[in-house]
PDB file of C-alpha atoms in Angstrom:
ATOM      1  CA  ASP A  18      30.018  39.050  26.460  1.00 63.00           C
ATOM      2  CA  THR A  19      26.657  40.792  28.200  1.00 68.00           C
ATOM      3  CA  GLU A  20      26.140  43.545  25.532  1.00 89.00           C
ATOM      4  CA  VAL A  21      23.024  43.885  23.402  1.00 96.00           C
ATOM      5  CA  THR A  22      24.853  46.389  20.017  1.00 97.00           C
ATOM      6  CA  GLN A  23      22.828  48.638  18.200  1.00 97.00           C
ATOM      7  CA  THR A  24      23.882  50.507  15.610  1.00 97.00           C
ATOM      8  CA  PRO A  25      24.119  53.150  14.668  1.00 97.00           C
ATOM      9  CA  LYS A  26      22.929  54.986  17.549  1.00 97.00           C
ATOM     10  CA  HIS A  27      21.620  58.136  15.794  1.00 97.00           C
ATOM     11  CA  LEU A  28      20.271  57.969  12.470  1.00 97.00           C
ATOM     12  CA  VAL A  29      18.160  61.141  10.225  1.00 97.00           C
ATOM     13  CA  MET A  30      16.301  59.952   7.559  1.00 95.00           C
ATOM     14  CA  GLY A  31      13.933  61.595   4.444  1.00 94.00           C
ATOM     15  CA  MET A  32      10.256  60.205   4.152  1.00 93.00           C
ATOM     16  CA  THR A  33      11.361  58.600   1.004  1.00 92.00           C
ATOM     17  CA  ASN A  34      14.327  57.433   1.985  1.00 93.00           C
ATOM     18  CA  LYS A  35      15.225  53.419   3.082  1.00 96.00           C
ATOM     19  CA  LYS A  36      16.735  52.845   6.446  1.00 97.00           C
ATOM     20  CA  SER A  37      18.404  50.024   8.280  1.00 98.00           C
ATOM     21  CA  LEU A  38      18.668  49.280  11.898  1.00 98.00           C
ATOM     22  CA  LYS A  39      21.324  46.659  13.153  1.00 98.00           C
ATOM     23  CA  CYS A  40      21.185  44.496  16.918  1.00 98.00           C
ATOM     24  CA  GLU A  41      23.690  41.949  17.988  1.00 97.00           C
ATOM     25  CA  GLN A  42      23.843  40.082  20.868  1.00 96.00           C
ATOM     26  CA  HIS A  43      26.129  36.902  21.455  1.00 91.00           C
ATOM     27  CA  MET A  44      24.759  35.976  25.215  1.00 92.00           C
ATOM     28  CA  GLY A  45      22.685  32.845  23.552  1.00 92.00           C
ATOM     29  CA  HIS A  46      19.492  34.584  23.961  1.00 92.00           C
ATOM     30  CA  ARG A  47      16.989  32.851  21.760  1.00 91.00           C
ATOM     31  CA  ALA A  48      14.572  35.326  21.810  1.00 92.00           C
ATOM     32  CA  MET A  49      14.392  39.014  20.568  1.00 95.00           C
ATOM     33  CA  TYR A  50      12.566  42.385  19.912  1.00 95.00           C
ATOM     34  CA  TRP A  51      11.681  45.771  18.649  1.00 97.00           C
ATOM     35  CA  TYR A  52      10.296  48.320  20.927  1.00 96.00           C
ATOM     36  CA  LYS A  53      10.334  52.345  19.613  1.00 97.00           C
ATOM     37  CA  GLN A  54      10.073  54.305  22.418  1.00 97.00           C
ATOM     38  CA  LYS A  55       8.791  58.213  22.225  1.00 96.00           C
ATOM     39  CA  ALA A  56       9.654  60.637  24.518  1.00 92.00           C
ATOM     40  CA  LYS A  57       8.528  60.328  28.537  1.00 88.00           C
ATOM     41  CA  LYS A  58       6.442  57.451  27.341  1.00 94.00           C
ATOM     42  CA  PRO A  59       7.483  53.087  28.214  1.00 94.00           C
ATOM     43  CA  PRO A  60       8.986  50.974  25.266  1.00 94.00           C
ATOM     44  CA  GLU A  61       5.878  49.730  22.859  1.00 93.00           C
ATOM     45  CA  LEU A  62       6.698  46.211  21.896  1.00 92.00           C
ATOM     46  CA  MET A  63       6.663  46.126  18.093  1.00 95.00           C
ATOM     47  CA  PHE A  64       8.356  42.529  17.051  1.00 95.00           C
ATOM     48  CA  VAL A  65       9.252  39.641  18.484  1.00 93.00           C
ATOM     49  CA  TYR A  66      10.876  36.666  17.931  1.00 94.00           C
ATOM     50  CA  SER A  67      12.200  33.075  19.409  1.00 92.00           C
ATOM     51  CA  TYR A  68      14.021  30.835  17.086  1.00 92.00           C
ATOM     52  CA  GLU A  69      14.693  33.197  15.023  1.00 94.00           C
ATOM     53  CA  LYS A  70      10.870  33.163  13.516  1.00 94.00           C
ATOM     54  CA  LEU A  71       8.798  36.120  13.630  1.00 95.00           C
ATOM     55  CA  SER A  72       6.355  35.164  16.861  1.00 91.00           C
ATOM     56  CA  ILE A  73       4.002  38.860  17.246  1.00 87.00           C
ATOM     57  CA  ASN A  74       4.250  41.861  15.381  1.00 89.00           C
ATOM     58  CA  GLU A  75       1.852  44.082  17.449  1.00 87.00           C
ATOM     59  CA  SER A  76       0.210  45.157  14.263  1.00 90.00           C
ATOM     60  CA  VAL A  77       3.691  47.213  13.091  1.00 95.00           C
ATOM     61  CA  PRO A  78       2.854  49.674  10.132  1.00 96.00           C
ATOM     62  CA  SER A  79       4.465  47.579   7.028  1.00 96.00           C
ATOM     63  CA  ARG A  80       6.579  49.957   6.528  1.00 97.00           C
ATOM     64  CA  PHE A  81       8.389  48.554   9.269  1.00 98.00           C
ATOM     65  CA  SER A  82       9.767  45.009   8.723  1.00 97.00           C
ATOM     66  CA  PRO A  83      11.570  43.385  10.773  1.00 98.00           C
ATOM     67  CA  GLU A  84      14.301  41.061   9.855  1.00 97.00           C
ATOM     68  CA  CYS A  85      16.584  37.525  11.824  1.00 97.00           C
ATOM     69  CA  PRO A  86      19.673  37.158   9.956  1.00 95.00           C
ATOM     70  CA  ASN A  87      20.850  34.652  12.470  1.00 93.00           C
ATOM     71  CA  SER A  88      20.543  33.903  16.212  1.00 90.00           C
ATOM     72  CA  SER A  89      22.435  36.788  17.241  1.00 95.00           C
ATOM     73  CA  LEU A  90      20.952  39.330  14.448  1.00 97.00           C
ATOM     74  CA  LEU A  91      17.735  41.459  14.309  1.00 98.00           C
ATOM     75  CA  ASN A  92      17.052  43.619  12.088  1.00 98.00           C
ATOM     76  CA  LEU A  93      14.361  46.614  10.923  1.00 98.00           C
ATOM     77  CA  HIS A  94      14.253  47.862   7.882  1.00 98.00           C
ATOM     78  CA  LEU A  95      12.762  51.416   7.438  1.00 97.00           C
ATOM     79  CA  HIS A  96      11.123  52.682   4.437  1.00 96.00           C
ATOM     80  CA  ALA A  97       9.110  55.276   3.785  1.00 95.00           C
ATOM     81  CA  LEU A  98       8.620  56.699   7.463  1.00 96.00           C
ATOM     82  CA  GLN A  99       6.939  59.217   8.680  1.00 96.00           C
ATOM     83  CA  PRO A 100       7.993  62.027  10.872  1.00 96.00           C
ATOM     84  CA  GLU A 101       5.979  60.908  13.893  1.00 96.00           C
ATOM     85  CA  ASP A 102       7.637  57.839  13.109  1.00 97.00           C
ATOM     86  CA  SER A 103      10.875  59.647  15.393  1.00 97.00           C
ATOM     87  CA  ALA A 104      11.715  57.828  18.017  1.00 97.00           C
ATOM     88  CA  LEU A 105      14.509  55.854  19.719  1.00 97.00           C
ATOM     89  CA  TYR A 106      14.033  51.952  18.832  1.00 98.00           C
ATOM     90  CA  LEU A 107      15.563  49.600  21.561  1.00 97.00           C
ATOM     91  CA  CYS A 108      16.525  45.855  20.604  1.00 97.00           C
ATOM     92  CA  ALA A 109      16.154  43.591  23.575  1.00 95.00           C
ATOM     93  CA  SER A 110      17.152  39.729  24.173  1.00 94.00           C
ATOM     94  CA  SER A 111      16.103  37.367  26.512  1.00 92.00           C
ATOM     95  CA  GLN A 112      16.056  33.817  27.366  1.00 87.00           C
ATOM     96  CA  ALA A 113      13.639  32.036  27.841  1.00 75.00           C
ATOM     97  CA  GLY A 114      11.047  33.127  31.420  1.00 75.00           C
ATOM     98  CA  THR A 115      14.138  35.353  32.047  1.00 84.00           C
ATOM     99  CA  TRP A 116      13.874  39.181  31.514  1.00 85.00           C
ATOM    100  CA  ALA A 117      15.050  41.383  28.572  1.00 87.00           C
ATOM    101  CA  PHE A 118      18.176  43.132  28.562  1.00 93.00           C
ATOM    102  CA  PHE A 119      17.777  45.869  26.520  1.00 95.00           C
ATOM    103  CA  GLY A 120      20.591  47.894  23.896  1.00 96.00           C
ATOM    104  CA  GLN A 121      21.519  51.649  23.876  1.00 96.00           C
ATOM    105  CA  GLY A 122      18.703  51.840  21.448  1.00 97.00           C
ATOM    106  CA  THR A 123      19.119  54.230  17.924  1.00 97.00           C
ATOM    107  CA  ARG A 124      17.485  58.200  18.348  1.00 97.00           C
ATOM    108  CA  LEU A 125      15.603  58.140  14.593  1.00 97.00           C
ATOM    109  CA  THR A 126      14.273  61.330  13.361  1.00 97.00           C
ATOM    110  CA  VAL A 127      12.282  61.338  10.380  1.00 97.00           C
ATOM    111  CA  VAL A 128      12.433  64.858   8.474  1.00 95.00           C
TER     112      VAL A 128
ATOM    113  CA  GLY B  19      -2.197  42.420  24.665  1.00 74.00           C
ATOM    114  CA  GLU B  20      -1.406  42.859  28.382  1.00 84.00           C
ATOM    115  CA  ASN B  21      -2.212  45.367  29.266  1.00 91.00           C
ATOM    116  CA  VAL B  22      -0.470  46.940  32.863  1.00 95.00           C
ATOM    117  CA  GLU B  23      -1.531  49.971  34.656  1.00 96.00           C
ATOM    118  CA  GLN B  24       1.030  52.659  36.965  1.00 98.00           C
ATOM    119  CA  HIS B  25       0.479  54.690  39.618  1.00 97.00           C
ATOM    120  CA  PRO B  26       1.954  57.309  40.319  1.00 98.00           C
ATOM    121  CA  SER B  27       3.368  58.769  36.967  1.00 97.00           C
ATOM    122  CA  THR B  28       5.599  60.834  39.832  1.00 98.00           C
ATOM    123  CA  LEU B  29       6.654  61.356  42.262  1.00 98.00           C
ATOM    124  CA  SER B  30       8.807  62.822  44.761  1.00 98.00           C
ATOM    125  CA  VAL B  31      10.584  62.124  47.826  1.00 98.00           C
ATOM    126  CA  GLN B  32      13.293  63.181  50.487  1.00 98.00           C
ATOM    127  CA  GLU B  33      16.256  61.423  50.657  1.00 98.00           C
ATOM    128  CA  GLY B  34      15.770  58.601  52.739  1.00 98.00           C
ATOM    129  CA  ASP B  35      12.515  57.809  52.701  1.00 98.00           C
ATOM    130  CA  SER B  36      10.206  55.583  51.549  1.00 98.00           C
ATOM    131  CA  ALA B  37       9.444  54.520  47.783  1.00 98.00           C
ATOM    132  CA  VAL B  38       6.541  52.769  46.727  1.00 98.00           C
ATOM    133  CA  ILE B  39       4.465  52.322  42.893  1.00 98.00           C
ATOM    134  CA  LYS B  40       2.582  50.273  42.070  1.00 98.00           C
ATOM    135  CA  CYS B  41       1.238  48.681  38.612  1.00 98.00           C
ATOM    136  CA  THR B  42      -1.936  46.396  38.780  1.00 97.00           C
ATOM    137  CA  TYR B  43      -1.791  43.928  34.782  1.00 96.00           C
ATOM    138  CA  SER B  44      -4.936  42.292  33.737  1.00 95.00           C
ATOM    139  CA  ASP B  45      -4.131  38.999  31.360  1.00 92.00           C
ATOM    140  CA  SER B  46      -3.896  35.996  34.725  1.00 91.00           C
ATOM    141  CA  ALA B  47      -1.222  34.148  32.526  1.00 90.00           C
ATOM    142  CA  SER B  48       0.953  36.675  32.995  1.00 92.00           C
ATOM    143  CA  ASN B  49       3.963  34.926  34.772  1.00 92.00           C
ATOM    144  CA  TYR B  50       7.005  37.013  35.633  1.00 92.00           C
ATOM    145  CA  PHE B  51       7.469  40.524  36.651  1.00 95.00           C
ATOM    146  CA  PRO B  52      10.120  42.763  36.831  1.00 95.00           C
ATOM    147  CA  TRP B  53      11.470  46.680  36.531  1.00 97.00           C
ATOM    148  CA  TYR B  54      12.993  48.306  34.878  1.00 97.00           C
ATOM    149  CA  LYS B  55      14.794  52.122  35.781  1.00 97.00           C
ATOM    150  CA  GLN B  56      16.081  53.975  33.130  1.00 97.00           C
ATOM    151  CA  GLU B  57      18.052  57.081  33.665  1.00 95.00           C
ATOM    152  CA  LEU B  58      17.958  60.230  30.683  1.00 91.00           C
ATOM    153  CA  GLY B  59      19.392  59.479  27.654  1.00 88.00           C
ATOM    154  CA  LYS B  60      19.991  55.739  28.605  1.00 92.00           C
ATOM    155  CA  ARG B  61      18.032  52.224  28.518  1.00 95.00           C
ATOM    156  CA  PRO B  62      15.972  51.028  30.585  1.00 95.00           C
ATOM    157  CA  GLN B  63      17.784  48.091  32.799  1.00 95.00           C
ATOM    158  CA  LEU B  64      16.460  45.340  35.203  1.00 94.00           C
ATOM    159  CA  ILE B  65      16.649  46.401  38.621  1.00 97.00           C
ATOM    160  CA  ILE B  66      14.579  43.508  40.751  1.00 96.00           C
ATOM    161  CA  ASP B  67      12.325  40.323  38.822  1.00 94.00           C
ATOM    162  CA  ILE B  68       9.561  38.477  40.498  1.00 94.00           C
ATOM    163  CA  ARG B  69       7.575  35.342  39.328  1.00 91.00           C
ATOM    164  CA  SER B  70       4.775  34.306  39.924  1.00 89.00           C
ATOM    165  CA  ASN B  71       5.380  31.812  42.716  1.00 89.00           C
ATOM    166  CA  VAL B  72       7.185  33.665  44.840  1.00 87.00           C
ATOM    167  CA  GLY B  73       5.811  36.582  47.007  1.00 92.00           C
ATOM    168  CA  GLU B  74       8.103  38.658  48.209  1.00 96.00           C
ATOM    169  CA  LYS B  75      11.834  39.390  47.197  1.00 95.00           C
ATOM    170  CA  LYS B  76      14.303  41.799  48.795  1.00 97.00           C
ATOM    171  CA  ASP B  77      17.795  43.174  46.803  1.00 95.00           C
ATOM    172  CA  GLN B  78      19.316  45.281  49.741  1.00 96.00           C
ATOM    173  CA  ARG B  79      17.082  48.862  49.401  1.00 97.00           C
ATOM    174  CA  ILE B  80      14.335  47.675  46.657  1.00 98.00           C
ATOM    175  CA  ALA B  81      11.933  45.210  47.194  1.00 98.00           C
ATOM    176  CA  VAL B  82       8.950  43.501  45.301  1.00 98.00           C
ATOM    177  CA  THR B  83       5.519  42.146  46.613  1.00 97.00           C
ATOM    178  CA  LEU B  84       3.498  40.286  44.475  1.00 96.00           C
ATOM    179  CA  ASN B  85      -0.416  39.947  44.511  1.00 95.00           C
ATOM    180  CA  LYS B  86      -1.468  37.390  42.298  1.00 93.00           C
ATOM    181  CA  THR B  87      -5.326  37.283  43.228  1.00 93.00           C
ATOM    182  CA  ALA B  88      -5.695  40.578  42.906  1.00 95.00           C
ATOM    183  CA  LYS B  89      -3.018  40.675  39.963  1.00 95.00           C
ATOM    184  CA  HIS B  90      -1.034  43.930  41.242  1.00 95.00           C
ATOM    185  CA  PHE B  91       2.848  44.255  41.968  1.00 97.00           C
ATOM    186  CA  SER B  92       4.783  47.079  43.469  1.00 98.00           C
ATOM    187  CA  LEU B  93       8.202  48.170  43.761  1.00 98.00           C
ATOM    188  CA  HIS B  94       9.084  49.682  47.558  1.00 98.00           C
ATOM    189  CA  ILE B  95      12.539  51.466  47.858  1.00 98.00           C
ATOM    190  CA  THR B  96      13.857  52.104  50.661  1.00 98.00           C
ATOM    191  CA  GLU B  97      16.472  54.721  52.057  1.00 98.00           C
ATOM    192  CA  THR B  98      16.008  56.257  48.887  1.00 98.00           C
ATOM    193  CA  GLN B  99      18.917  58.155  47.686  1.00 97.00           C
ATOM    194  CA  PRO B 100      19.756  61.376  44.650  1.00 97.00           C
ATOM    195  CA  GLU B 101      21.363  58.722  42.158  1.00 96.00           C
ATOM    196  CA  ASP B 102      18.216  56.505  42.887  1.00 98.00           C
ATOM    197  CA  SER B 103      15.968  59.513  40.820  1.00 97.00           C
ATOM    198  CA  ALA B 104      15.378  58.192  36.820  1.00 97.00           C
ATOM    199  CA  VAL B 105      11.877  56.482  35.398  1.00 98.00           C
ATOM    200  CA  TYR B 106      11.251  53.297  36.580  1.00 98.00           C
ATOM    201  CA  PHE B 107       8.718  51.298  34.461  1.00 97.00           C
ATOM    202  CA  CYS B 108       6.878  47.599  35.804  1.00 97.00           C
ATOM    203  CA  ALA B 109       6.182  45.208  32.730  1.00 94.00           C
ATOM    204  CA  ALA B 110       4.595  42.380  32.886  1.00 93.00           C
ATOM    205  CA  SER B 111       5.264  38.420  31.099  1.00 90.00           C
ATOM    206  CA  MET B 112       4.345  35.452  30.108  1.00 83.00           C
ATOM    207  CA  ALA B 113       6.843  33.450  30.294  1.00 68.00           C
ATOM    208  CA  GLY B 114       9.694  35.755  29.468  1.00 63.00           C
ATOM    209  CA  ASN B 115       8.455  36.820  26.237  1.00 73.00           C
ATOM    210  CA  GLN B 116       5.893  39.471  24.996  1.00 79.00           C
ATOM    211  CA  PHE B 117       7.548  42.170  28.159  1.00 86.00           C
ATOM    212  CA  TYR B 118       4.127  44.772  28.843  1.00 90.00           C
ATOM    213  CA  PHE B 119       5.220  47.874  30.237  1.00 93.00           C
ATOM    214  CA  GLY B 120       3.921  50.111  32.509  1.00 96.00           C
ATOM    215  CA  THR B 121       3.361  53.725  32.144  1.00 96.00           C
ATOM    216  CA  GLY B 122       5.933  54.565  33.808  1.00 97.00           C
ATOM    217  CA  THR B 123       6.985  57.179  37.075  1.00 98.00           C
ATOM    218  CA  SER B 124       8.970  59.366  37.378  1.00 97.00           C
ATOM    219  CA  LEU B 125      10.599  59.995  40.227  1.00 98.00           C
ATOM    220  CA  THR B 126      12.667  62.866  42.245  1.00 98.00           C
ATOM    221  CA  VAL B 127      14.977  62.270  45.350  1.00 98.00           C
ATOM    222  CA  ILE B 128      15.288  65.523  47.120  1.00 97.00           C
ATOM    223  CA  PRO B 129      18.807  66.196  48.797  1.00 95.00           C
TER     224      PRO B 129
END
C-alpha cells in the first residue's frame, strides 16, 4: 500500500464546531506531517510527528490540535476556527531521509 | 526555520523548449532537496530529488543541480510538453524531516 489516505475530502464547518481530519498510511513511515496550503501558495508546515511524538509545532494556534494515536494514524482536531483557516490541509509521511509522500488533502471551508 | 526562495514565480515556454527553475536556501544544515509538481486541485507529487553529497541528478527529461557552497539548486526540464504545465515547488529538508517549500513556479507550456 503506497498511499496516504485523508478523510474527509471536503469539510464545511461553522466557527463554533469541533471537527477532526484523519490521515492514515501503511508504508511504515515513521514521520508524519500536517501542512496547510492556501490557493496559489506553497504548503506551509504545521506539525511534525516523529516516531509518534510531536517533534515540531510551527507556532500553530491552539485551535488546531494534532494527535498521533499510532504509527499509521494522524489526526488534526479543529475547534473554534476562523474563516481565514479555510484551506487545503495536506497530510504527508516519510521514511527517514526521504521525500514526503502527500495525501490528497482535505479542503476545509469555515463559515 | 529554513527559508527557501524560488524564481521565477511564473514561466511560459514553447513546447519543446527548456525550462529552468531556481531555488536558494538559507540553512547550511539542509541536506535533502526534493522537487514537487502540483497540478490544479491535486496533491504535490515528487518528480526528482537530490542529496547534498551529489552535484547533479538526471531522470529522463528532468535534471536537478545543487551548489552547496552557494546554497542554491535548480530544476531543468528539457523538451517540454503541454502536460508539464503545473506548479513546481522546490523544498529543503534536514535529514528528511521538516520539509520547507519554496514559493512555487507556475509553468505553462504553450503548444
